[in-house]
Short mmCIF file of C-alpha atoms in Angstrom, two decimals:
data_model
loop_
_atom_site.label_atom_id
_atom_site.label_comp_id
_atom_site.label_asym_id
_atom_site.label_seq_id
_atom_site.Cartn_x
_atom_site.Cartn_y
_atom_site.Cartn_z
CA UNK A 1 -57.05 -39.94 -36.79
CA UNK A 2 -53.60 -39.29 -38.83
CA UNK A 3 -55.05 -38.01 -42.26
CA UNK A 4 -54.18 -39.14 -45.69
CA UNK A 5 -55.18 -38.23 -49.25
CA UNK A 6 -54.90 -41.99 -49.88
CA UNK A 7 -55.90 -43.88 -46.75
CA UNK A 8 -57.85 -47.24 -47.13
CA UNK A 9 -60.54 -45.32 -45.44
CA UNK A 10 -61.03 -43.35 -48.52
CA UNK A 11 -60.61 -46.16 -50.61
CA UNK A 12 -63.00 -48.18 -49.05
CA UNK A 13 -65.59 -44.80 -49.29
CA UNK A 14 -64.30 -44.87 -53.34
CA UNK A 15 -64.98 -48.77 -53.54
CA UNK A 16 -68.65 -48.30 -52.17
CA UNK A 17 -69.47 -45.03 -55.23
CA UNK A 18 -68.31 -47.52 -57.40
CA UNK A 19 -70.29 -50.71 -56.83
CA UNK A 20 -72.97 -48.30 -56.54
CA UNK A 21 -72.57 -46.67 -60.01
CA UNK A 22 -71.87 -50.53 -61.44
CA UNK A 23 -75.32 -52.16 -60.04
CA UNK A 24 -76.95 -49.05 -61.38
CA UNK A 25 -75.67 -49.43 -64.86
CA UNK A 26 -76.06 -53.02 -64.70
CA UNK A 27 -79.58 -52.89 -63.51
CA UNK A 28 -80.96 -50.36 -66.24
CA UNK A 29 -79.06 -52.40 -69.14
CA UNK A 30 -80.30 -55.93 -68.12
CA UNK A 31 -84.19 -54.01 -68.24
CA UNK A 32 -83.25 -51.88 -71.27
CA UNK A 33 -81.74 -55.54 -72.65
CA UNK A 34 -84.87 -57.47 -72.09
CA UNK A 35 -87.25 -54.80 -72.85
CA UNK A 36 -85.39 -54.58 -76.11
CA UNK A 37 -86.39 -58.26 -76.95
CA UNK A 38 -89.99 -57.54 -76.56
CA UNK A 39 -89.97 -54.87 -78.82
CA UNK A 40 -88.32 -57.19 -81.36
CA UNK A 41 -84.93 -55.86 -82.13
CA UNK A 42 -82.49 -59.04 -82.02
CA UNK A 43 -80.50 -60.45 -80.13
CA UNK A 44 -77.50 -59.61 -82.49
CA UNK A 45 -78.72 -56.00 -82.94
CA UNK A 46 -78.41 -55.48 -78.80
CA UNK A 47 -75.08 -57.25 -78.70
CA UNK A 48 -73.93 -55.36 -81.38
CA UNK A 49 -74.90 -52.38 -79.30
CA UNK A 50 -73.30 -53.26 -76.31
CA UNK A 51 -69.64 -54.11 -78.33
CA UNK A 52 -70.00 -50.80 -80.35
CA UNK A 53 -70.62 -48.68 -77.73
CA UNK A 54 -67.96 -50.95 -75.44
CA UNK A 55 -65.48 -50.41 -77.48
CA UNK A 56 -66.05 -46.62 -78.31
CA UNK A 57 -65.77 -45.96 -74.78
CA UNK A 58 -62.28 -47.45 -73.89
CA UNK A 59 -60.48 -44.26 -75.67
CA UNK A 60 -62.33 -41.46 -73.89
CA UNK A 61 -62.63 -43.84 -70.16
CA UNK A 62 -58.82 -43.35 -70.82
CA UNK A 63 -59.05 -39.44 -70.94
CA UNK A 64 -60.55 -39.61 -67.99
CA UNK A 65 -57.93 -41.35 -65.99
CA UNK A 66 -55.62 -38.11 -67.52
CA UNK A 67 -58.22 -36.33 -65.40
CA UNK A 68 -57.56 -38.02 -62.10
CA UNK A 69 -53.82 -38.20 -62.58
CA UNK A 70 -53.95 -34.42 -63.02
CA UNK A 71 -56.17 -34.51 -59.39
CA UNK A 72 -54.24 -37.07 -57.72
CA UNK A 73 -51.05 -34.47 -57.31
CA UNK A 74 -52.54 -32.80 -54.55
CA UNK A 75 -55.77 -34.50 -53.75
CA UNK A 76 -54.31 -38.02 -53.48
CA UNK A 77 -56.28 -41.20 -56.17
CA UNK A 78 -59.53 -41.85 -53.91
CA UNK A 79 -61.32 -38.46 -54.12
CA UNK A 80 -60.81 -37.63 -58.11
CA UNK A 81 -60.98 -42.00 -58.24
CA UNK A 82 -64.88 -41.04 -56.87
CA UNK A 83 -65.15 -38.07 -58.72
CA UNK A 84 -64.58 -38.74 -62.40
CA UNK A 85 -66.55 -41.64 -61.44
CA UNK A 86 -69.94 -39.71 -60.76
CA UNK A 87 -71.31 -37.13 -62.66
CA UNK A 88 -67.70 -36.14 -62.83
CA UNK A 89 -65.58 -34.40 -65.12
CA UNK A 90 -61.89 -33.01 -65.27
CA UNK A 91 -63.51 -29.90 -66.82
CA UNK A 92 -65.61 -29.52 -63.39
CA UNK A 93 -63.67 -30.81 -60.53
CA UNK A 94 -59.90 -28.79 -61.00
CA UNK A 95 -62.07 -24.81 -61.03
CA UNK A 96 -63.94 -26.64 -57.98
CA UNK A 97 -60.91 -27.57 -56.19
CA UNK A 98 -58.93 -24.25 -57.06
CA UNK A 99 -61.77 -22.06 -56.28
CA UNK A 100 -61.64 -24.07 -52.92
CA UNK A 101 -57.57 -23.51 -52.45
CA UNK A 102 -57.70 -19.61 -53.13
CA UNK A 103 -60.75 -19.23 -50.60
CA UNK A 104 -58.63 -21.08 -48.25
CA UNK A 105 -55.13 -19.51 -49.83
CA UNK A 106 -53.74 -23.03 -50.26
CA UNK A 107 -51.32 -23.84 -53.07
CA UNK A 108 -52.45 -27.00 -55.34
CA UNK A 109 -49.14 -27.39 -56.21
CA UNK A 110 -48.47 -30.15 -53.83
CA UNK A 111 -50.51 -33.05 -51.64
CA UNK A 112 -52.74 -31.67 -49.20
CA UNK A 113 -52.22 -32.01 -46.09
CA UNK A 114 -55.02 -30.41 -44.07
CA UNK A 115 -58.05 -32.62 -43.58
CA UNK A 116 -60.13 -29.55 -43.03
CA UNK A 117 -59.08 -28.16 -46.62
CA UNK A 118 -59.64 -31.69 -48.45
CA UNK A 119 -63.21 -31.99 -47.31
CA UNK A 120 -63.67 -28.53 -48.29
CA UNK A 121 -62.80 -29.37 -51.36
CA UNK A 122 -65.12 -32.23 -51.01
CA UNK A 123 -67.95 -30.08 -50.30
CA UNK A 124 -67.18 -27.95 -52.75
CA UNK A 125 -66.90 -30.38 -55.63
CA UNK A 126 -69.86 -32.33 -54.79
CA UNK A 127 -72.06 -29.38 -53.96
CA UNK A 128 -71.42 -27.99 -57.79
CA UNK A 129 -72.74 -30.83 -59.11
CA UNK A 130 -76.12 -31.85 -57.32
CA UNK A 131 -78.29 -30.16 -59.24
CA UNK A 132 -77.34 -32.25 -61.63
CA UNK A 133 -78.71 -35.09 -59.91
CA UNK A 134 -81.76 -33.68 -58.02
CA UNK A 135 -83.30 -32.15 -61.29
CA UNK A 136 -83.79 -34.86 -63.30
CA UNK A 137 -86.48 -36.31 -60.96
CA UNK A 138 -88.63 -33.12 -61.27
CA UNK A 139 -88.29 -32.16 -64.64
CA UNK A 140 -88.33 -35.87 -66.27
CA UNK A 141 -92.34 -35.81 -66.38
CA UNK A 142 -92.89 -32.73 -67.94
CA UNK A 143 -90.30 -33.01 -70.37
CA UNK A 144 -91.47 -36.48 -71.63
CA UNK A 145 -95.07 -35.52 -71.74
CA UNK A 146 -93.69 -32.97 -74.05
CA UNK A 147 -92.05 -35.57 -76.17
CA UNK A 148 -95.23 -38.13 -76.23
CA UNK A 149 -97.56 -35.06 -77.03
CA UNK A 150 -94.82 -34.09 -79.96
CA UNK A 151 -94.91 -37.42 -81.33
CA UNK A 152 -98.70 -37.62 -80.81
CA UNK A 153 -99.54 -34.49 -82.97
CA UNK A 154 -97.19 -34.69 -85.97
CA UNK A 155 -95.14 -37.55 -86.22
CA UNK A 156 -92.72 -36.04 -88.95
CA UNK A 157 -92.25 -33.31 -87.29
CA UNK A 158 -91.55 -34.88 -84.15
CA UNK A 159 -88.75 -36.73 -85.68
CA UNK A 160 -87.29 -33.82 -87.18
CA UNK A 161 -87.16 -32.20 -83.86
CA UNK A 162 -85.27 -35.27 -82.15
CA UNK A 163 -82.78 -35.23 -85.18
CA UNK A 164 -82.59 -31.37 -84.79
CA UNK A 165 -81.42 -31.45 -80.96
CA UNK A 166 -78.84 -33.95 -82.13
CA UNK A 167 -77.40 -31.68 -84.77
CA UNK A 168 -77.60 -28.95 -82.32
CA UNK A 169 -75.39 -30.67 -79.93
CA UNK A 170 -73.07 -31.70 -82.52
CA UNK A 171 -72.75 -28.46 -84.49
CA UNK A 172 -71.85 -26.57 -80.83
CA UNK A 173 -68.32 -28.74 -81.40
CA UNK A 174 -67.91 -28.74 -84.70
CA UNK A 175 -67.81 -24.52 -84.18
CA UNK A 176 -65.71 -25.02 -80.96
CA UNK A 177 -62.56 -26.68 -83.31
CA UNK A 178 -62.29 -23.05 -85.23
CA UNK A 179 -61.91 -21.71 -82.16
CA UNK A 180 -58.41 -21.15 -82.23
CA UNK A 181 -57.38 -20.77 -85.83
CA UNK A 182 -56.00 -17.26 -85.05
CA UNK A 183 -53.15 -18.46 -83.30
CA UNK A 184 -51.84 -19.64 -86.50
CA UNK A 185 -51.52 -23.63 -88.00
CA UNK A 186 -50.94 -24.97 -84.06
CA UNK A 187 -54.78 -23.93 -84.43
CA UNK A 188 -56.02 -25.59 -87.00
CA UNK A 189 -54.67 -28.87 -85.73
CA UNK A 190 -58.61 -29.75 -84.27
CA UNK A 191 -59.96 -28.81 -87.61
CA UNK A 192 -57.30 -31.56 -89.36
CA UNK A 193 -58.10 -34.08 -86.20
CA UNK A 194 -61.60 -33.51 -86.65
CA UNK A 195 -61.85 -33.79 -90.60
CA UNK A 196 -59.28 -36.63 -90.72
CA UNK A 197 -61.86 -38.61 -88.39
CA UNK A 198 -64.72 -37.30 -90.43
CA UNK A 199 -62.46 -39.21 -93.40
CA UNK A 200 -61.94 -42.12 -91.52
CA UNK A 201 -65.84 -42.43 -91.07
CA UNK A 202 -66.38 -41.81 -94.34
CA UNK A 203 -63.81 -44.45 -95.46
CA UNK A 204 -65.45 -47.06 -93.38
CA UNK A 205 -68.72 -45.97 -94.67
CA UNK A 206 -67.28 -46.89 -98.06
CA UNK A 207 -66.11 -50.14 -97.15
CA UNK A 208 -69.39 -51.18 -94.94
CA UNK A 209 -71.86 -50.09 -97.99
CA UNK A 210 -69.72 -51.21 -101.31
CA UNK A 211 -67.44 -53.71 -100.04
CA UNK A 212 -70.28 -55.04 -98.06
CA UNK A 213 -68.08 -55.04 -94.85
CA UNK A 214 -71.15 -54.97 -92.43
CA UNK A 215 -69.38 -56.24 -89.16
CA UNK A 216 -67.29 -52.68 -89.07
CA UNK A 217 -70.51 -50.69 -88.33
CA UNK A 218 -69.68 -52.24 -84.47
CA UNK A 219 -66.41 -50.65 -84.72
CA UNK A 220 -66.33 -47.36 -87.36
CA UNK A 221 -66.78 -44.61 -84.55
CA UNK A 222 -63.88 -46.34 -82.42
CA UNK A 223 -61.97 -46.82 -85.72
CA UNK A 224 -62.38 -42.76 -86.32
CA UNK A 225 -61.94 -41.64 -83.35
CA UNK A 226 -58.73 -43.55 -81.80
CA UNK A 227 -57.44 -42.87 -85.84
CA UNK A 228 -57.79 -39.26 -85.33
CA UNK A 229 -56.20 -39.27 -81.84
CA UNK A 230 -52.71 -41.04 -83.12
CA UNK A 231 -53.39 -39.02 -86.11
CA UNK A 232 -52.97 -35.79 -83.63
CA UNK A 233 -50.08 -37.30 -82.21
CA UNK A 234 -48.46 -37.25 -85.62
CA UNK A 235 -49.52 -34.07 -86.91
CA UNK A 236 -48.49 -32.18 -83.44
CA UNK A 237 -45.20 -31.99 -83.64
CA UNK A 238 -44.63 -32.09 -87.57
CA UNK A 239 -47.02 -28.43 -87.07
CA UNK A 240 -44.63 -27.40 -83.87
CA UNK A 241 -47.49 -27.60 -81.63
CA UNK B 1 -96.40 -43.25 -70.82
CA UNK B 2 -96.76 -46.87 -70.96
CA UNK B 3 -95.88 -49.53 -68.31
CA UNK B 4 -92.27 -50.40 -69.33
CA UNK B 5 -91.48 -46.30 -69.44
CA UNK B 6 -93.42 -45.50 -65.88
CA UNK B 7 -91.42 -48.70 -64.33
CA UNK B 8 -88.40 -46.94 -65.81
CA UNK B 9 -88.86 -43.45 -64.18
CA UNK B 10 -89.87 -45.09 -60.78
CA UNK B 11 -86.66 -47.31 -60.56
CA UNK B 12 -84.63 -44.27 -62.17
CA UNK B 13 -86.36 -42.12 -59.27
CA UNK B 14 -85.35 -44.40 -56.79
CA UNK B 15 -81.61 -44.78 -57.90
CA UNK B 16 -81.26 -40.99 -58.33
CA UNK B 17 -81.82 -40.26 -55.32
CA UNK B 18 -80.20 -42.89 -53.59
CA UNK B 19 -77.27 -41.74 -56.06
CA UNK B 20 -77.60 -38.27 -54.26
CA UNK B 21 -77.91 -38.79 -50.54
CA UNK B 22 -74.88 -41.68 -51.54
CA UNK B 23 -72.80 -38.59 -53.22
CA UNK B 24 -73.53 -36.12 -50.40
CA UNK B 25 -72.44 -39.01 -47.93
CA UNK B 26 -68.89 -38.69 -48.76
CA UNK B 27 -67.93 -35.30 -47.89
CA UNK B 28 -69.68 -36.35 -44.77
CA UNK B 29 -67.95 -39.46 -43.94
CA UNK B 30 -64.75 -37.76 -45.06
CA UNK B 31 -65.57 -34.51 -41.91
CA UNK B 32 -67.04 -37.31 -39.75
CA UNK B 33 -64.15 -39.80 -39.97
CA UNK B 34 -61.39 -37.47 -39.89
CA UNK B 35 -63.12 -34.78 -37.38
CA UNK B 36 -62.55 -32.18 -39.97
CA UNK B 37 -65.72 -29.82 -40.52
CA UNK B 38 -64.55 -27.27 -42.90
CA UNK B 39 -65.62 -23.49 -41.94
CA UNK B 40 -68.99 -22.69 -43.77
CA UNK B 41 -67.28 -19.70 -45.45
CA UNK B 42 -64.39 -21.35 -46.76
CA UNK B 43 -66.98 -24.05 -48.62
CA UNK B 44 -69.35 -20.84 -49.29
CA UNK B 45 -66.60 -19.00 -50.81
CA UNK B 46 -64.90 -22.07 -52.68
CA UNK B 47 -69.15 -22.53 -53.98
CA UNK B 48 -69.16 -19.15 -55.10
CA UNK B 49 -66.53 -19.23 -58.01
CA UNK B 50 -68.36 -22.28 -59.45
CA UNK B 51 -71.87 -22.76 -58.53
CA UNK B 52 -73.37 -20.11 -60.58
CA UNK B 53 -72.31 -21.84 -63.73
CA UNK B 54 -72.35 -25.38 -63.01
CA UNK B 55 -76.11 -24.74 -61.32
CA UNK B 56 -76.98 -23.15 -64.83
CA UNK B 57 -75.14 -25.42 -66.95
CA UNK B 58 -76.68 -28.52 -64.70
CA UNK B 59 -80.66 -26.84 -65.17
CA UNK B 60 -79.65 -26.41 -69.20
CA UNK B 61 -77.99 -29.78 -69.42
CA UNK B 62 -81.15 -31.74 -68.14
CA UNK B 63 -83.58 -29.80 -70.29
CA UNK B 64 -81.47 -30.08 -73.69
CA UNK B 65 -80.58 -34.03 -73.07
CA UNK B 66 -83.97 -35.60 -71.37
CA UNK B 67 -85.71 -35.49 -74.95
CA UNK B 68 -82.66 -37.01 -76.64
CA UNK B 69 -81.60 -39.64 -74.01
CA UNK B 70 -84.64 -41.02 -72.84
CA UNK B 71 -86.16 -41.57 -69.13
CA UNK B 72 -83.60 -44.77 -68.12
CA UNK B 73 -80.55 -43.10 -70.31
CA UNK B 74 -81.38 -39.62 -68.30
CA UNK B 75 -81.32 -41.06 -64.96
CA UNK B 76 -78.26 -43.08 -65.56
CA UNK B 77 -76.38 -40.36 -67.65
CA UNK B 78 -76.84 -38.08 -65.01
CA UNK B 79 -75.40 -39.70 -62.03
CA UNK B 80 -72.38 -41.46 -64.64
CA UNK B 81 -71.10 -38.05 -65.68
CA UNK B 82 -69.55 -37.07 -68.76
CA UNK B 83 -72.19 -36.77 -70.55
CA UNK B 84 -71.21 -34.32 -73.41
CA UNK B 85 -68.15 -35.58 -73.90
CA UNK B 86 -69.62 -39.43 -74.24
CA UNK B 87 -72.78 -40.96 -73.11
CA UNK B 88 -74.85 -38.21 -75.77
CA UNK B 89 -72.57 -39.59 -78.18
CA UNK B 90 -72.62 -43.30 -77.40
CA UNK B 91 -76.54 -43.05 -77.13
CA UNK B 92 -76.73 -41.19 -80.19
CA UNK B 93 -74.38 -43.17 -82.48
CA UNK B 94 -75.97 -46.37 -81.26
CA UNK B 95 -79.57 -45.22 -82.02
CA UNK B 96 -77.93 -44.07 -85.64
CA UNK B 97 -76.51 -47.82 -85.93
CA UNK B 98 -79.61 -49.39 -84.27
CA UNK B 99 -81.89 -47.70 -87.12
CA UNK B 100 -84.11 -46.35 -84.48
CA UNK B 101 -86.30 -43.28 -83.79
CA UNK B 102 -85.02 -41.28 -80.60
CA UNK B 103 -88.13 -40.76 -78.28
CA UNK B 104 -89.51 -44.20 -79.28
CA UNK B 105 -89.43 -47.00 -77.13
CA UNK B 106 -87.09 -48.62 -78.96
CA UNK B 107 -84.74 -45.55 -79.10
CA UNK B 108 -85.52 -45.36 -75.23
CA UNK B 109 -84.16 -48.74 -75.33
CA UNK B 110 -81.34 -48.47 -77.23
CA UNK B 111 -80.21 -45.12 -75.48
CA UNK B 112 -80.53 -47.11 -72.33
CA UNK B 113 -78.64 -50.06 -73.15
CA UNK B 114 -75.27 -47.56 -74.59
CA UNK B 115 -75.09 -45.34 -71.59
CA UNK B 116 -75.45 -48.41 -69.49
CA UNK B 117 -72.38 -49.61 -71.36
CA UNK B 118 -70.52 -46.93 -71.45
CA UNK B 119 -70.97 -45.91 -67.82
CA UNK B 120 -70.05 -49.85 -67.02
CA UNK B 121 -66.62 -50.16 -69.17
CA UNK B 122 -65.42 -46.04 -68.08
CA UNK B 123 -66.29 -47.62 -64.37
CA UNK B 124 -64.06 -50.77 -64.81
CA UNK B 125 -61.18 -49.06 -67.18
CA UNK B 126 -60.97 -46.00 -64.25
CA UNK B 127 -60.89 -49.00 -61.70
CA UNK B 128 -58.17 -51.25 -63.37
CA UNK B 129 -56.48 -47.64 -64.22
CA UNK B 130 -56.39 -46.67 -60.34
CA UNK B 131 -55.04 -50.17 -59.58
CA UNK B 132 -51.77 -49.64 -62.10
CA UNK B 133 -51.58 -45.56 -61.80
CA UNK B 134 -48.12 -45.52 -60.72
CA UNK B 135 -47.32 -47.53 -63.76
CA UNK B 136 -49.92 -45.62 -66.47
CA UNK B 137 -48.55 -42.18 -64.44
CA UNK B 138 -45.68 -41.53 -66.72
CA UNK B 139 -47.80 -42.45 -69.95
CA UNK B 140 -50.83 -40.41 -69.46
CA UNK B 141 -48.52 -37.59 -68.50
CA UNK B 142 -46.38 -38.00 -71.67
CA UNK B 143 -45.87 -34.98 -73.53
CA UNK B 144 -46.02 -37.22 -76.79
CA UNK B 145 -49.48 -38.59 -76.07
CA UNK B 146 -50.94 -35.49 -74.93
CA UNK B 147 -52.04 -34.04 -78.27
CA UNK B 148 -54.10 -37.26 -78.50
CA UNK B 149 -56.43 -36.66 -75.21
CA UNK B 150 -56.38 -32.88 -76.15
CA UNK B 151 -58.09 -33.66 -79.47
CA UNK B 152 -60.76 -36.35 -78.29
CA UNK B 153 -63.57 -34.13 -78.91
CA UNK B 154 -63.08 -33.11 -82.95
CA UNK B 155 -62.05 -37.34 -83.02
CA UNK B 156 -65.28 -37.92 -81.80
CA UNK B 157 -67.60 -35.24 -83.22
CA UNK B 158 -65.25 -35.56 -86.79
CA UNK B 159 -67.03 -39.11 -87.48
CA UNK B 160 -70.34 -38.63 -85.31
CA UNK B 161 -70.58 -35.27 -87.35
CA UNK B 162 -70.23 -37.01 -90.82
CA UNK B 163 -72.30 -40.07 -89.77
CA UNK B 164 -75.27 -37.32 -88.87
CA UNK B 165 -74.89 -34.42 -91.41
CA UNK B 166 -74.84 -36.44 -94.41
CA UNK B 167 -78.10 -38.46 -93.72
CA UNK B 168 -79.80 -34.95 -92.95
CA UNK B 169 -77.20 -31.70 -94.42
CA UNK B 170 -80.58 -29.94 -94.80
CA UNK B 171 -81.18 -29.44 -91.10
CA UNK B 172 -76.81 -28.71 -90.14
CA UNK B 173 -76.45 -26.07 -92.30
CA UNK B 174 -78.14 -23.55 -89.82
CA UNK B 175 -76.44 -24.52 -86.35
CA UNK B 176 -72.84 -25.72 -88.41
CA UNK B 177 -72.47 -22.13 -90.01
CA UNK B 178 -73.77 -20.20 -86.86
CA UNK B 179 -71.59 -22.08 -84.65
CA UNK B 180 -68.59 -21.33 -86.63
CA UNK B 181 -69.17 -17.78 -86.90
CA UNK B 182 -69.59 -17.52 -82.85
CA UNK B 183 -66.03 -19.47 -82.68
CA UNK B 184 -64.52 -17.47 -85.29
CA UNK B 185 -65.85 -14.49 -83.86
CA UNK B 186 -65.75 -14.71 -80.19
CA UNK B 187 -62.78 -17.72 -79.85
CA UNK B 188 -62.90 -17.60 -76.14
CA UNK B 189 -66.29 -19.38 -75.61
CA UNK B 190 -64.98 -22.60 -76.23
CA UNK B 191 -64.48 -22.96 -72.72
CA UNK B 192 -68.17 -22.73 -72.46
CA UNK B 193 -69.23 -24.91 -75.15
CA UNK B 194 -71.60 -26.69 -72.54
CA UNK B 195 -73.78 -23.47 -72.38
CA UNK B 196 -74.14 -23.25 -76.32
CA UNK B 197 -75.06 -26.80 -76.78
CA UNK B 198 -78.61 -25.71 -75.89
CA UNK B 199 -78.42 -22.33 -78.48
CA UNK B 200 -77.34 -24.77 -81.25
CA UNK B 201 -80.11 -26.79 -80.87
CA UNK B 202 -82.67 -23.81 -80.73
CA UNK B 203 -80.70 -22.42 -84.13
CA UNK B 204 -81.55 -25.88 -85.31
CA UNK B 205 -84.75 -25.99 -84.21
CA UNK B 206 -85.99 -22.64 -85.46
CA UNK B 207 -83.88 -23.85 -89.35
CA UNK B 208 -85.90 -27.15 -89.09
CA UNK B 209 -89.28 -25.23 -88.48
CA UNK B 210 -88.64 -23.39 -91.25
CA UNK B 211 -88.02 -25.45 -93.59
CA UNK B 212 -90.35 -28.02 -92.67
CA UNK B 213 -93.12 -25.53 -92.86
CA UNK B 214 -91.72 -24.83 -96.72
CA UNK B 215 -91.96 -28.09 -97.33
CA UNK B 216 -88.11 -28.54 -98.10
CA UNK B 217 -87.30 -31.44 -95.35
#
């Protein structure tokens, strides 16, 4: 069988991940959906939901495709297509691959050509992320019996401890911008994308609580975010970055 | 757990691991189609330089983000990907939005219903990407736009951050200052923010205890 990094075999293999991933999503939001009804929350409170959160996707989805273009050079569109798709991220999947290549002292510098070095790769890449995947299963239960009990003890506190894990996670990237201030302004440039977003938020904020502009709550996080992307645009070459 | 939640882990047991033998499938089909069985050591070798972090940062991942995202948001979340970089934050801003409680049902819910989302549109904008690459190629690989994909995490956490911290400063100061001490201090772990996601939370934790204890939240 002549080998190709894009062959319709591969394709076809990349088509089946991703009607797979699809149904899932599409099966736990139709539940989630309905579930939500019961509960009570409206109609227009889970549409607005599902529009918010659409449209504060599209910019990042878009990062990602960055992520298989970098792939594609020597792994072809079909295996980073699958990848980035599943538990995938660029972050994950190039050390995978060049770990792979210097075990196998392969260049990535152009399209591979070897079958036997592509599903290495394969192997490789998919084999770094299945715990991911198989742990969930066995840790779910005693995790959210750990919740319930939480909540069933002390109620405030148990809030305070859900808010607390958010602000945990958030504050680990808030540090990570002043990472590089050392290197002079080029490294301050996060801390101006990230507080010219935090402006932007604040802005809408503003607007959504005094100017009584409720329908931008569905659309302030995109708003900040894709604001402080062209905003880094702008700034990046004005700072010689 | 009540019915809705225990019909949720089933179904989410079910998909994960079809999810998994469905993932391990393709390095198979790819060896099986192609006759191409790579040597043990070169995969063993190639596991080596990654495994031991991404088998740590996978076991600390699920810990730190089951109590936040919920049984249906967990299972999903964790066969979608990305899920520092955007289904914590999509679940998280929409339960802000939402006005709900995360770790009620209605948070579950919610959580649910934005990774769903966002797992559904990055699916369809990666497929309609793939099916015009040779014509977004050039763009995405613009110098000009690449300052905006290296910044997408301070343009995300900039507004989440303010969002967050100003309905509860009490409980950021703790993790905020320690964080940016570490990444003043030691600037090279920012390639390993993953791993100090959890340590920010237990700084946050331990601040929260604290001061709930004092009475001051």
């Amino acid at each position: 069988m002549n080998f190709s990094t894009n062959s319709l075999f591969l394709y076809v293999v990349a088509a089946c991940i991703i009607v797979f991933v699809l149904a899932q999503s599409t099966f736990f939001l139709v539940r989630a959906y309905r579930r939500g009804k019961q509960l009570g929350l409206t109609a227009k409170q889970l549409r607005k939901t599902v529009i918010s959160t659409a449209v504060f996707t599209i910019a990042p989805a878009i990062s990602f495709l960055v992520g298989i273009v970098t792939l594609s050079k020597f792994l072809g569109i079909p295996l980073p297509w699958i990848r980035m798709s599943v538990i995938g991220a660029i972050t994950y999947e190039l050390p995978a691959a060049t770990s792979t290549a210097n075990a196998l002292n392969v260049s990535l510098s152009e399209m591979i050509t070897d079958p036997k070095v592509y599903s290495a790769i394969a192997w490789v890449m998919t084999l770094g992320i299945i715990p991911s995947i198989i742990l969930p299963p066995f840790l779910m239960k005693p995790l959210r019996n750990g919740v319930i009990k939480l909540q069933n003890r002390d109620q405030k506190w148990s809030d305070l401890f859900m808010t607390s894990m958010f602000l945990g996670m958030i504050s680990a990237f808030l540090g990570m911008v002043f990472a590089d201030v050392r290197s002079g302004l080029v490294g301050w440039i996060p801390i101006f994308v990230l507080l010219f977003s935090a402006a932007l938020m604040g802005i809408c904020g503003i607007l959504i609580k005094k100017c009584n502009m409720k329908w931008l709550e569905t659309y302030a996080m995109a708003i900040s975010m894709v604001g402080a992307m062209v905003f880094a645009v702008v700034i990046t070459p004005v700072i010689g970055g | 757990m009540r019915d809705y939640m225990k019909d949720t882990d089933r179904y989410g047991k079910i998909w994960i691991w079809t999810a998994a033998v469905l993932i391990l499938m393709v390095p198979v089909a790819i060896c099986v189609y192609y006759d191409a069985w790579p040597e043990m050591t070169a995969v063993f070798k190639g596991l080596l330089g990654v495994a031991p972090i991404y088998w740590t940062v996978g076991l600390i991942e699920v810990i730190t983000y089951t109590p936040m995202l919920g049984v249906g948001g967990t299972y999903l979340a964790f066969v979608t990907g990305n899920l520092t970089s955007l289904k914590a934050p999509s679940a998280l801003s929409a339960m802000e939005n939402a006005e709900v409680k995360p770790g009620s049902e209605e948070g579950e819910v919610v959580s649910t219903i934005a990774i769903a989302t966002s797992s559904i549109v990055t699916t369809l904008v990666l497929a309609a990407g793939v099916g015009v690459l040779w014509l977004v190629t050039p763009l995405l690989d613009s110098p000009v736009l690449k300052p905006a994909f290296d910044n997408i995490l301070p343009a995300l956490f900039g507004g989440l951050g303010v969002v967050y911290i100003s309905k509860n400063w009490k409980l950021s100061v703790a993790p905020i200052v320690f964080m940016v001490v570490l990444f003043l201090a030691v600037p090279s772990l920012a390639g390993s923010v993953g791993v100090l996601v959890p340590v920010g939370v237990l700084i946050a934790l331990g601040a929260a205890r604290i001061m709930y204890k004092k009475g001051w939240v």
